[in-house]
Tab-separated table of C-alpha atoms and ligand atoms in Angstrom:
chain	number	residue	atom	x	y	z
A	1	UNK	CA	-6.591	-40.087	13.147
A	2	UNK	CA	-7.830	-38.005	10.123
A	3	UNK	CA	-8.474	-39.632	6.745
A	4	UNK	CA	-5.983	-38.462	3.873
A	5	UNK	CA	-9.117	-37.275	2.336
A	6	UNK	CA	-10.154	-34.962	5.443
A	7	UNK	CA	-6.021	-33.704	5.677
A	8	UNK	CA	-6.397	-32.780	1.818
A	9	UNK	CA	-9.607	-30.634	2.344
A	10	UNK	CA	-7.747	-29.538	5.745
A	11	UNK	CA	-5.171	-28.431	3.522
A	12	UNK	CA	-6.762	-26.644	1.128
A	13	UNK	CA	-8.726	-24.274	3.260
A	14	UNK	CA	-5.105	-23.688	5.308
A	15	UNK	CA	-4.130	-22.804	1.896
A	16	UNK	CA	-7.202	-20.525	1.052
A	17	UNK	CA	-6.826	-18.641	4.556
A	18	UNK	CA	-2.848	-18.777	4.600
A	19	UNK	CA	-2.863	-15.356	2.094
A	20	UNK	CA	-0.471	-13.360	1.033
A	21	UNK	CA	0.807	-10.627	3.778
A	22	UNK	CA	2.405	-8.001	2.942
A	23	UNK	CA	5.905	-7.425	4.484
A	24	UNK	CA	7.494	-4.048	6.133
A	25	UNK	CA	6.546	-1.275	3.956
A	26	UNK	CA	8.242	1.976	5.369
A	27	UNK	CA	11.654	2.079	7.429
A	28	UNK	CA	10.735	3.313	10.788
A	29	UNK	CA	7.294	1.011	10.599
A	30	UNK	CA	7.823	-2.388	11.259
A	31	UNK	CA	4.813	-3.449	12.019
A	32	UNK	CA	3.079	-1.624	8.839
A	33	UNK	CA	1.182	0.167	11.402
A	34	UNK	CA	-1.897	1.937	10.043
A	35	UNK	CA	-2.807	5.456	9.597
A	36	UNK	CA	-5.699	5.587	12.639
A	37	UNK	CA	-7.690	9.113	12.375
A	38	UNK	CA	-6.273	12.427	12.322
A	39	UNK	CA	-7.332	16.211	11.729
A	40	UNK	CA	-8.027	14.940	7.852
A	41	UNK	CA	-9.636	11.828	8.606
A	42	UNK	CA	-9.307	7.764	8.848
A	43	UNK	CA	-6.892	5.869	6.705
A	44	UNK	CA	-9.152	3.010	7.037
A	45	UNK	CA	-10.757	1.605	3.643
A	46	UNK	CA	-14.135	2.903	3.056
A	47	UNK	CA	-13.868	5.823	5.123
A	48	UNK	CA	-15.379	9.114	4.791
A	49	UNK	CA	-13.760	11.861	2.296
A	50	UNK	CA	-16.513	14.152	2.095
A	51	UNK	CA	-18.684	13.268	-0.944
A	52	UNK	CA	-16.573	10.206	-1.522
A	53	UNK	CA	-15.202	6.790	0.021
A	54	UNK	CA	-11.375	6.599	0.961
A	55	UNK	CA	-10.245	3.784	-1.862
A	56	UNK	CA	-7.256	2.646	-0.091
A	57	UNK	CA	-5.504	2.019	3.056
A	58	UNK	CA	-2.705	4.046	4.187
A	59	UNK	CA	0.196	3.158	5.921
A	60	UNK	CA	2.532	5.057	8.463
A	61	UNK	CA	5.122	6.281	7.006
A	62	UNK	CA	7.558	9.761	8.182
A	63	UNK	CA	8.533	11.848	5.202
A	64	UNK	CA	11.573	11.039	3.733
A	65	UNK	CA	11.176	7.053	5.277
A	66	UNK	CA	12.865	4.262	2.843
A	67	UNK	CA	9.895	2.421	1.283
A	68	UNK	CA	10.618	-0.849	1.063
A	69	UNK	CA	8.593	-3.360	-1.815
A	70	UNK	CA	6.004	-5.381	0.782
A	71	UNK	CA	6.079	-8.566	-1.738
A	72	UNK	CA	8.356	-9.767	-5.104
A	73	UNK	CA	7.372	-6.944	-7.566
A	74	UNK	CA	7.056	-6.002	-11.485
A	75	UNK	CA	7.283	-2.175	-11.169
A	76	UNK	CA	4.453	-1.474	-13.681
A	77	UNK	CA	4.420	2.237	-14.140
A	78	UNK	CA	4.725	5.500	-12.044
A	79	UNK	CA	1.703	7.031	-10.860
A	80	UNK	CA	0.141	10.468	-10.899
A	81	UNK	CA	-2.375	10.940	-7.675
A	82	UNK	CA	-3.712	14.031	-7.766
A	83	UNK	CA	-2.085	15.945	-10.820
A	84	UNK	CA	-2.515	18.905	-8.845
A	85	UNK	CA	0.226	21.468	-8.509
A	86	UNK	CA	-0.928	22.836	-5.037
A	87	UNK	CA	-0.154	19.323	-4.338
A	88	UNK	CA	2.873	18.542	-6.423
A	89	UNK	CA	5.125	17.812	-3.501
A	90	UNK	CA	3.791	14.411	-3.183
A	91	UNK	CA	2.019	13.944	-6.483
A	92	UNK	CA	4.010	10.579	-7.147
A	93	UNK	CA	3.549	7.095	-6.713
A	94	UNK	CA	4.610	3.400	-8.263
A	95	UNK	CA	1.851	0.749	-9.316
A	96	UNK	CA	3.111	-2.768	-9.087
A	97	UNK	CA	2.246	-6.408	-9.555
A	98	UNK	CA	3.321	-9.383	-7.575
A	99	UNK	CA	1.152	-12.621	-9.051
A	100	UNK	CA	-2.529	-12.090	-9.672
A	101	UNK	CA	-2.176	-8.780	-7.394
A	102	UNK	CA	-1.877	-5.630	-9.156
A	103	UNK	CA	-1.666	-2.507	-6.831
A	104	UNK	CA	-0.531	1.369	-6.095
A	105	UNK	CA	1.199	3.033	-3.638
A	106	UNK	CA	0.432	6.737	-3.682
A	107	UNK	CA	2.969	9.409	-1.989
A	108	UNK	CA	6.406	7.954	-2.761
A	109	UNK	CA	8.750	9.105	-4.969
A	110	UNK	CA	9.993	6.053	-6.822
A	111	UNK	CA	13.815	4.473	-7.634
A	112	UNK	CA	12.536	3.229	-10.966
A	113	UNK	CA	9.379	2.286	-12.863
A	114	UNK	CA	10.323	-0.302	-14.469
A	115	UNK	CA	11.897	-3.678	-13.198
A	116	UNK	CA	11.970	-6.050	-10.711
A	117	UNK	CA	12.213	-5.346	-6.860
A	118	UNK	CA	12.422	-7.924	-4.508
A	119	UNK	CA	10.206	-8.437	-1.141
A	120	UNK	CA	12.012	-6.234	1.470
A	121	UNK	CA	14.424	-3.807	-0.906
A	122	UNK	CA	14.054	-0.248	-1.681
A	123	UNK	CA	11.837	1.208	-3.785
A	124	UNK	CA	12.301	4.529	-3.145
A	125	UNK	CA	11.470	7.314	-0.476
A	126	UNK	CA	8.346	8.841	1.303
A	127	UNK	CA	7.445	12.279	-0.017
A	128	UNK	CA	7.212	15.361	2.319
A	129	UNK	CA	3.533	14.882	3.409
A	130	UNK	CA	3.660	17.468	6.227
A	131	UNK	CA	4.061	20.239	3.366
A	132	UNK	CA	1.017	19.299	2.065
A	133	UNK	CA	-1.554	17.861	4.648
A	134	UNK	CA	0.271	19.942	8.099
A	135	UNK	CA	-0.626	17.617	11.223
A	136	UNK	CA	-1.591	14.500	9.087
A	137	UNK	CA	-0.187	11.077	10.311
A	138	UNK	CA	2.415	10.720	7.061
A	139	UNK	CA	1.379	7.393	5.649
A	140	UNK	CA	1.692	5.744	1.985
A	141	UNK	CA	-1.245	4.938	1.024
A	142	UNK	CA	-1.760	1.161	-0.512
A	143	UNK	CA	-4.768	1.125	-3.012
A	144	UNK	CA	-5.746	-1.996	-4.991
A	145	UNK	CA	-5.729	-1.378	-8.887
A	146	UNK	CA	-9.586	-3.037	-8.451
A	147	UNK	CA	-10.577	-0.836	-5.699
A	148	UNK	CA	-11.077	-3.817	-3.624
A	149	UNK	CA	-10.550	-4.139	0.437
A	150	UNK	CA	-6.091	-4.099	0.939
A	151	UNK	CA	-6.512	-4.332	4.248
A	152	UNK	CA	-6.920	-8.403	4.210
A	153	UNK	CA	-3.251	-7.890	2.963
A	154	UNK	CA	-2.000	-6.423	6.223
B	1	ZN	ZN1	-5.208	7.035	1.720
């Protein structure tokens, strides 16, 4: 038998470890599959973008896929990525909040930016990525608003 003072410290690390997941992200991609490497690269975090590091994770995801919100969210503002017009086709994105978590998701064109969306509804739709990148694994890519590591998240 455990002490109640061993089951509270038990608890408390269950708590620390049990962290938030994110849920389905992109209709199509149940399993939030990521974005291995391709012609372009790795969607891994860290990885190699010539003279910089990759600052997100990305996320399979076929253009025109339903993006789904992968917690409870504050829609916080639209996003620019690139403000590039060579790249304008998928030049959009949403940054959120859900809690103490404030993040973006680059390459989807959004419902609204402003509101609430709850975990598992639409948020809007997966830009035409093949236009852009030709032979690149279509993914949204999830990047932290403090640059840190999403991929504990997945
Ligand atoms: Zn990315």
């Amino acid at each position: 038998m455990m002490k109640m003072k061993q089951l509270v410290v038990l608890a408390a690390l269950l708590c620390v470890c049990d962290g938030v997941t994110f849920g389905q992200l992109c209709s199509g991609n149940v399993g939030n599959s990521k974005r291995t490497t391709d012609s372009w690269g790795s969607g891994s975090y860290g990885a190699s973008r010539g003279n910089r590091l990759h600052q997100g994770l990305d996320i399979v995801c076929n253009d025109g896929s339903v993006v789904y919100a992968p917690l409870d969210v504050t829609l916080d503002r639209k996003v620019i990525v690139y403000n590039n017009p060579a790249k304008a086709a998928i030049d959009q994105g949403i940054q959120l909040s859900s809690g103490n978590l404030c993040f973006k998701l680059f390459y989807v064109r959004p419902d609204r930016t402003t509101g609430t969306v709850r975990k598992g509804e639409r948020l809007g739709v997966m830009l035409p990525m093949q236009s852009v990148y030709p032979g690149i694994t279509s993914h949204v890519h999830v990047q932290m608003c403090d640059k840190s590591d999403p991929t504990p998240y997945f």
